Backbone as a printed PyTorch tensor [residue, N CA C, xyz], in Angstrom:
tensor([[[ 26.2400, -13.0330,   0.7200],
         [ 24.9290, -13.1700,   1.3270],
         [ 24.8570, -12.4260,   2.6550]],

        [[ 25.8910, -12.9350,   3.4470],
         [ 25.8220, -12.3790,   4.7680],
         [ 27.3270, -12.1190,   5.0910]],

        [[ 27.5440, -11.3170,   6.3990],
         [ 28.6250, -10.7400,   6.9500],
         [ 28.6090, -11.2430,   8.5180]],

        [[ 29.4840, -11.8580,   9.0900],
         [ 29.7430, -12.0610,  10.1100],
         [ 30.7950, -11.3810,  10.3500]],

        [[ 31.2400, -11.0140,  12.1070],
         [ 32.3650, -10.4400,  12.9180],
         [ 33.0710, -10.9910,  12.9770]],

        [[ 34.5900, -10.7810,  12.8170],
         [ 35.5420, -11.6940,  13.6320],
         [ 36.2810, -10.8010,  14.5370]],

        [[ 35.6670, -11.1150,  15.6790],
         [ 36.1940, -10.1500,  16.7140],
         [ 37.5870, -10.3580,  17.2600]],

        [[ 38.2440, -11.3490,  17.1380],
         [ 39.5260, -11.2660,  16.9970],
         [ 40.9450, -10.1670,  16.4150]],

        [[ 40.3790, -10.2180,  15.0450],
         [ 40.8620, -10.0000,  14.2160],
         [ 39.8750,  -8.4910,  13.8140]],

        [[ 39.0670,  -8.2270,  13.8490],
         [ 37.6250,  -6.8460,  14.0330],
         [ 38.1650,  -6.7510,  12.4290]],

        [[ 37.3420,  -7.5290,  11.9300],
         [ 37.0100,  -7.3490,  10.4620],
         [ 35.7710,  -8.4820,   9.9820]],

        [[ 34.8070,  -8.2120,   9.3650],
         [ 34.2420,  -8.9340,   8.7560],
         [ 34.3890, -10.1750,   8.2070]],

        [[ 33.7060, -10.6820,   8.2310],
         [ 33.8470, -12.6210,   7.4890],
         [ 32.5700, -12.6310,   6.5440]],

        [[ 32.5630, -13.3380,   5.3510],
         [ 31.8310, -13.7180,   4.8890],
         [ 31.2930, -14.9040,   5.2650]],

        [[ 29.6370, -15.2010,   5.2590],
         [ 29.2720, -16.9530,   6.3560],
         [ 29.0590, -17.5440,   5.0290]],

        [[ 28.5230, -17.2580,   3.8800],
         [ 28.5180, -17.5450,   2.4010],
         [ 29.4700, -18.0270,   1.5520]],

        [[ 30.7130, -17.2850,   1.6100],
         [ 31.8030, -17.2440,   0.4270],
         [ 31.9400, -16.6850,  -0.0740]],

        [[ 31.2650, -15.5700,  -0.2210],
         [ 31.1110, -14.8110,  -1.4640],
         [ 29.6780, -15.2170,  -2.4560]],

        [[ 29.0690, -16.3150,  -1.9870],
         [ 28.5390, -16.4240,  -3.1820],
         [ 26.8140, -15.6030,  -2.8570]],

        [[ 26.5960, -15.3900,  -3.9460],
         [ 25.2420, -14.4530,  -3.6810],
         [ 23.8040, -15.2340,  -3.1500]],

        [[ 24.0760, -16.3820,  -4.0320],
         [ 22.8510, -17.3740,  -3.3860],
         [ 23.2020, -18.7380,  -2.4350]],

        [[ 22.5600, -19.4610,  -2.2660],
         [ 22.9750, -20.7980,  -1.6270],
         [ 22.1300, -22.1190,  -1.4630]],

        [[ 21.8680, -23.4180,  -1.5280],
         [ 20.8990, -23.9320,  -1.7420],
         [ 20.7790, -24.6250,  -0.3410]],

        [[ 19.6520, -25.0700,   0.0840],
         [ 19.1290, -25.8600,   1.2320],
         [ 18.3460, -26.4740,   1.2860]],

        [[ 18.0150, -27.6950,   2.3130],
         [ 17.0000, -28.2220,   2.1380],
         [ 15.9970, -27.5630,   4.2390]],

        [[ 14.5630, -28.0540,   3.6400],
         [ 13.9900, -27.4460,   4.5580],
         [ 13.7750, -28.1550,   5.6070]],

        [[ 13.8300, -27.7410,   6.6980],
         [ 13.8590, -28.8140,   7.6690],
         [ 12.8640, -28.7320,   8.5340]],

        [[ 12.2030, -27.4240,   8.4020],
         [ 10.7610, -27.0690,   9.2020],
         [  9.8390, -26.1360,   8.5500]],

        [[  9.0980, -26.1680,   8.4690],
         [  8.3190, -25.1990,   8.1440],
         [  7.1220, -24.5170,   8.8880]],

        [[  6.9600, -22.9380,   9.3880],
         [  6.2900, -22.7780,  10.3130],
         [  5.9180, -21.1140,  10.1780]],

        [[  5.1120, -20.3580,  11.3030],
         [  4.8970, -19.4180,  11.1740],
         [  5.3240, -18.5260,  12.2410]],

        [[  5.9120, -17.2790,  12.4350],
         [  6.4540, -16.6730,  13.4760],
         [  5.6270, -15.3220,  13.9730]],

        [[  5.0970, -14.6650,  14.6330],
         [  5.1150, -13.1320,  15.1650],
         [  5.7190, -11.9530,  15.0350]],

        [[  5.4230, -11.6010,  14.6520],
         [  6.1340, -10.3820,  14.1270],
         [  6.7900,  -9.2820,  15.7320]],

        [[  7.5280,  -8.4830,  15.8900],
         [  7.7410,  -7.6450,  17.2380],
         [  6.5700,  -7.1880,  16.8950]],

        [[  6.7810,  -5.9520,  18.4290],
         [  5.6980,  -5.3410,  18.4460],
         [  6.4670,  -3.7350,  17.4600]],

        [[  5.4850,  -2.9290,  17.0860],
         [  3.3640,  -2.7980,  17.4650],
         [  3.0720,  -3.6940,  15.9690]],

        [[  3.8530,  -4.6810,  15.1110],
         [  3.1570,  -5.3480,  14.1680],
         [  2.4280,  -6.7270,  14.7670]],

        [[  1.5960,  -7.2050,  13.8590],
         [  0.7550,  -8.0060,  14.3750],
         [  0.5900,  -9.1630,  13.0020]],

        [[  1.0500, -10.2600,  13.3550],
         [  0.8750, -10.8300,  11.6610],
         [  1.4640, -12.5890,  12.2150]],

        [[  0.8510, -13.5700,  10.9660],
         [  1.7210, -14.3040,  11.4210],
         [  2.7790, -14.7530,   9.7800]],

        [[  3.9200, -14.0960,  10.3460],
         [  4.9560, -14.6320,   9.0730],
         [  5.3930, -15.8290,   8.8970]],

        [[  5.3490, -16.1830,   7.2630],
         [  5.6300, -17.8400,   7.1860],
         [  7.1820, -17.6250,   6.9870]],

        [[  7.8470, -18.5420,   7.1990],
         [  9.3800, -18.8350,   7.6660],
         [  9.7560, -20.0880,   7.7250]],

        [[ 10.7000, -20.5100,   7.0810],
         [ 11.3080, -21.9760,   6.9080],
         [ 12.6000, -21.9020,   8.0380]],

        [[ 13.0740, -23.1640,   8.8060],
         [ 14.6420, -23.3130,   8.7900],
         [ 14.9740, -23.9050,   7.8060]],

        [[ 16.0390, -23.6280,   7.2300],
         [ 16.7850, -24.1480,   6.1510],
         [ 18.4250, -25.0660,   6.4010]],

        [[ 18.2580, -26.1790,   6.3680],
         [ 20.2160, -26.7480,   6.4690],
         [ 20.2430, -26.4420,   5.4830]],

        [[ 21.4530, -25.5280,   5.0810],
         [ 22.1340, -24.8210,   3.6300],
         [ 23.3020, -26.1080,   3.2150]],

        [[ 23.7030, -26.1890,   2.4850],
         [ 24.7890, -26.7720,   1.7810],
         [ 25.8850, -26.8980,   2.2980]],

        [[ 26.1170, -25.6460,   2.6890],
         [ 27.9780, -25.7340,   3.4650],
         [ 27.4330, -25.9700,   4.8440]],

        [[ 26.5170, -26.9440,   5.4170],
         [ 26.2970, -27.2240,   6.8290],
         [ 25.3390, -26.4900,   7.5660]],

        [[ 25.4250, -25.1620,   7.5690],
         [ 24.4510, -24.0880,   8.3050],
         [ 23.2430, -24.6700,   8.1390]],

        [[ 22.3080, -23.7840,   9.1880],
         [ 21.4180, -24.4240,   9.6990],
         [ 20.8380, -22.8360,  10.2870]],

        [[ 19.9950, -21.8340,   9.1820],
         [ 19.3450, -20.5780,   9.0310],
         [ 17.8010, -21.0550,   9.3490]],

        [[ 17.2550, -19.6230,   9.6230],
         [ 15.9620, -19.4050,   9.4130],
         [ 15.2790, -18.2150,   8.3190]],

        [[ 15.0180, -18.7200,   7.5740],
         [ 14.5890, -17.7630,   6.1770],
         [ 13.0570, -17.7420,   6.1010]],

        [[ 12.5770, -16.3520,   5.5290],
         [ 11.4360, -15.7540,   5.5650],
         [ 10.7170, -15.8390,   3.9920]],

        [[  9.8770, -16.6160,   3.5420],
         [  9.0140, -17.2540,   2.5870],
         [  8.4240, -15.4860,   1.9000]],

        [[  8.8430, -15.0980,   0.6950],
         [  7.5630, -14.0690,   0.9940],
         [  6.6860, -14.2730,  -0.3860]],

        [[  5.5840, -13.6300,  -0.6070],
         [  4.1970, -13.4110,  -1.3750],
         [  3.4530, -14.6210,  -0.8460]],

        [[  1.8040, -14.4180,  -1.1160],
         [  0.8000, -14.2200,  -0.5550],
         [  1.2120, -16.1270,  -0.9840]],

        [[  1.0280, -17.2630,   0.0650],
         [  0.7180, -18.0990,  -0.1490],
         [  2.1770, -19.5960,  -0.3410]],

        [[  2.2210, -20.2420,  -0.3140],
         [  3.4670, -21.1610,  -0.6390],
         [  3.2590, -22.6280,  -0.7340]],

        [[  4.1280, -23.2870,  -1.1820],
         [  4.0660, -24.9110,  -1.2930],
         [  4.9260, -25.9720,  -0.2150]],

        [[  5.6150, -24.6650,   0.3290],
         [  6.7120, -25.3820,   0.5730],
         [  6.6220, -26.5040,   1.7210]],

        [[  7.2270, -27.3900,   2.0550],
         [  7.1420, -28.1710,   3.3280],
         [  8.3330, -28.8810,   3.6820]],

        [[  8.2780, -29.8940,   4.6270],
         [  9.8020, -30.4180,   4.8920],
         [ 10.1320, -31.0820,   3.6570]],

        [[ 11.3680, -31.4440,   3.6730],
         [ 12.0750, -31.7310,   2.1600],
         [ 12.5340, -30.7850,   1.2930]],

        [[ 11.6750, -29.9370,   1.2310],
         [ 11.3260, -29.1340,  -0.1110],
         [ 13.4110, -28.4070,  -0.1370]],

        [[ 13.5620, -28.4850,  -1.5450],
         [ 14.6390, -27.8930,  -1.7580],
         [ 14.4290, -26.4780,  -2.2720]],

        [[ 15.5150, -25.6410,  -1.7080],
         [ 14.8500, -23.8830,  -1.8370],
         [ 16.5560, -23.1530,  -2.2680]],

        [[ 16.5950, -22.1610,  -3.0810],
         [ 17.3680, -21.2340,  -2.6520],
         [ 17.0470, -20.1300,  -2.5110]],

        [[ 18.5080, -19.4480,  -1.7560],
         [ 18.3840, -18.4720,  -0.0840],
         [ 18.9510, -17.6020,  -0.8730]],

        [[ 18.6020, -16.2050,  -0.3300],
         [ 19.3370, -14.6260,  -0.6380],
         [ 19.1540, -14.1450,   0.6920]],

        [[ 20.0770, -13.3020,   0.2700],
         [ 20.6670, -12.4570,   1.6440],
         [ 19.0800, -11.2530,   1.9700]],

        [[ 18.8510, -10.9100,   2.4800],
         [ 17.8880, -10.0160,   3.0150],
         [ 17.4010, -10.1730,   4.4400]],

        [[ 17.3340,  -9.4480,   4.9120],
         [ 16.5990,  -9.4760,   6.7900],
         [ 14.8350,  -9.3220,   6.5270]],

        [[ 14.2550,  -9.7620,   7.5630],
         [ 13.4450,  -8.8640,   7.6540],
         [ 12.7030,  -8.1970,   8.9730]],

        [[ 13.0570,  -6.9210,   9.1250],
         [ 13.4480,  -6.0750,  10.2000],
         [ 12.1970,  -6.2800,  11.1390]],

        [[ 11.4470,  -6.6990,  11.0700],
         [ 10.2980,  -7.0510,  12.8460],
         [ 10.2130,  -8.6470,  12.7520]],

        [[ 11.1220,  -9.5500,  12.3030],
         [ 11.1390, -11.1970,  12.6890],
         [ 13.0630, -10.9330,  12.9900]],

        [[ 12.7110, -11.0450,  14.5590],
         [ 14.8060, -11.4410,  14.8760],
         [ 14.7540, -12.8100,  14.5370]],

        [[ 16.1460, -12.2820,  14.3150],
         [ 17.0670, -13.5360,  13.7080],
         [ 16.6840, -14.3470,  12.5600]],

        [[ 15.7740, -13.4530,  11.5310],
         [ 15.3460, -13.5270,  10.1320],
         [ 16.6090, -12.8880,   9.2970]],

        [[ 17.5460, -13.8680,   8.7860],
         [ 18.2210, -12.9220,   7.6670],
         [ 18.3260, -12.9260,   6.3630]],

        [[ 17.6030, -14.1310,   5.8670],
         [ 18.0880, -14.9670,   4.7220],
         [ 16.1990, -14.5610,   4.2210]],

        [[ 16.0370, -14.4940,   2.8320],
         [ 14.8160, -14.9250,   1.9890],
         [ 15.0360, -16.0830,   1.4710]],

        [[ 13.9350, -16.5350,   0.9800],
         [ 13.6670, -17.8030,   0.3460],
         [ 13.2570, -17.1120,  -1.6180]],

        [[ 14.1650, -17.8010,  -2.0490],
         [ 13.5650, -17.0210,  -3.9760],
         [ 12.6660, -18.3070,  -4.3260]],

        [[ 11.4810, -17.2450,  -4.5370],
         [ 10.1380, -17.7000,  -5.0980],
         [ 10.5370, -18.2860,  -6.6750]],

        [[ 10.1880, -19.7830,  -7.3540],
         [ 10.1170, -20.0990,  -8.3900],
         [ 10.8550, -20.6290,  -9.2940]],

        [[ 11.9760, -21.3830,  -7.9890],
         [ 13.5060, -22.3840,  -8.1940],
         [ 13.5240, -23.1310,  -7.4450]],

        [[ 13.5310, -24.4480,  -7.9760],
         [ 13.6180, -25.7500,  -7.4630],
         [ 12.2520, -25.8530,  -6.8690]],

        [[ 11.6060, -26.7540,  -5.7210],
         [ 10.6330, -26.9290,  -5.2720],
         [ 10.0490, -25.8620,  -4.9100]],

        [[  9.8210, -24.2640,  -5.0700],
         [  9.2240, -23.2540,  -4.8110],
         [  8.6300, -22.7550,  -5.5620]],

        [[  7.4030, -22.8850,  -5.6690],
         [  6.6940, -22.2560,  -6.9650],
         [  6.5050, -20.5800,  -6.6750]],

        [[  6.0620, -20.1960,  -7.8980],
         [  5.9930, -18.6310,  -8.3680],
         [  4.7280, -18.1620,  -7.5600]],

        [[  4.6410, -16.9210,  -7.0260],
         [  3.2060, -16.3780,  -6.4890],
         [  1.7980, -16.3960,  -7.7770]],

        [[  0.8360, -17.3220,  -7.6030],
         [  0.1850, -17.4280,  -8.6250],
         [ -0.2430, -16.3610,  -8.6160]],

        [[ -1.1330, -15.4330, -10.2180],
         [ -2.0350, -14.5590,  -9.7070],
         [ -0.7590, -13.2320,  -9.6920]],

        [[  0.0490, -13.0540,  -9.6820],
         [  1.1730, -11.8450,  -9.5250],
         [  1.0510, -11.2300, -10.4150]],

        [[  0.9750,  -9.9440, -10.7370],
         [  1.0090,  -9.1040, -12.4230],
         [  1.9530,  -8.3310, -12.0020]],

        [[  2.5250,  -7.5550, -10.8890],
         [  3.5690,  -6.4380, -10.9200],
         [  4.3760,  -7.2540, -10.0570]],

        [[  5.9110,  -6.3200,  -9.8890],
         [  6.8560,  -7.0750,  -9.1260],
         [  7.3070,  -8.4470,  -9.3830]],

        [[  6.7840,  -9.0180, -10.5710],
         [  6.8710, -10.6290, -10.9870],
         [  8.0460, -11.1690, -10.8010]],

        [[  8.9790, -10.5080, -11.3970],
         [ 10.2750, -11.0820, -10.9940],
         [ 10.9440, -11.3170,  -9.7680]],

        [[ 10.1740, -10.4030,  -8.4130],
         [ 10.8110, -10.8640,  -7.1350],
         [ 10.3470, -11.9020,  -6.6340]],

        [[  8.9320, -12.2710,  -7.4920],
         [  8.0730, -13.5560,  -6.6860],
         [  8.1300, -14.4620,  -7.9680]],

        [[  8.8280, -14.9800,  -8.8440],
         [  9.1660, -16.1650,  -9.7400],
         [  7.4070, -16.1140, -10.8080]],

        [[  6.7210, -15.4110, -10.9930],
         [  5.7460, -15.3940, -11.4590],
         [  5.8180, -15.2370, -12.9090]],

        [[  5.1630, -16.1450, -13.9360],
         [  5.4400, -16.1110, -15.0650],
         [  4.4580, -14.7290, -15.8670]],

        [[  4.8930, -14.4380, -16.9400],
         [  3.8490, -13.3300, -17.6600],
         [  2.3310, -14.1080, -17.7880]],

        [[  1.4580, -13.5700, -16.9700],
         [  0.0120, -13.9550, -17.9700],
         [ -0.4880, -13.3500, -18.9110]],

        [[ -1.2240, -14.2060, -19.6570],
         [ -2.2510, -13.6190, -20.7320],
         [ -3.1790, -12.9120, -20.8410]]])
C-alpha cells in the first residue's frame, strides 16, 4: 500500500505488510481544500485501519454514503493537491456503495452494469 523510511537503516519499510488493501473503520467524516490555485471541497474520511493506524483517505466519485462507523477498504493512492492524503477509499465493499448513475470507468467506482 504504502512505503515508509527507515532512516536508520535508509531503506524502505512497508506501513501495510505487503498487503495491497486493508480494512478500517471510519472515525470522521469530512471535507478538506484543496492547495492552491485548486479550489474544491474534497470529501475525505479518517480511517482506524486494522493493524491500529489511524490514516486520512480520500472518498472519490460524485457523491457517498459513508459516515462514522461505516466500514471501508483502503488502497494505496495519494492525491497530489490534499497533503497528507495517501490512501483511497474502494467504492462498493462493505458499507460503501457504488457511484450510482456511472456508465464508464465502472470498475474504479464499484458501479454495477445498467440496462
Amino acid at each position: 500500500m504504502q512505503h515508509g523510511l527507515d532512516t536508520l537503516h535508509r531503506r524502505r519499510t512497508d506501513l501495510a505488510g505487503g498487503r495491497p488493501f486493508l480494512r478500517g473503520v471510519c472515525v470522521k467524516v469530512t471535507t478538506m481544500t484543496p492547495k492552491k490555485p485548486n479550489s474544491a471541497l474534497r470529501k475525505i474520511a479518517r480511517v482506524r485501519l486494522s493493524n491500529g493506524m489511524e490514516v486520512t483517505a480520500y472518498i472519490p466519485g460524485v457523491g457517498h454514503n459513508l459516515q462514522e462507523h461505516s466500514i471501508v477498504m483502503l488502497r494505496g493512492g495519494r492525491v497530489k493537491d490534499l497533503p497528507g492524503v495517501r490512501y483511497h477509499i474502494v467504492r462498493g465493499i462493505y458499507d460503501t456503495q457504488g457511484v450510482a448513475g456511472r456508465k464508464r470507468s465502472r470498475s474504479l467506482y464499484g458501479a454495477k452494469k445498467g440496462k
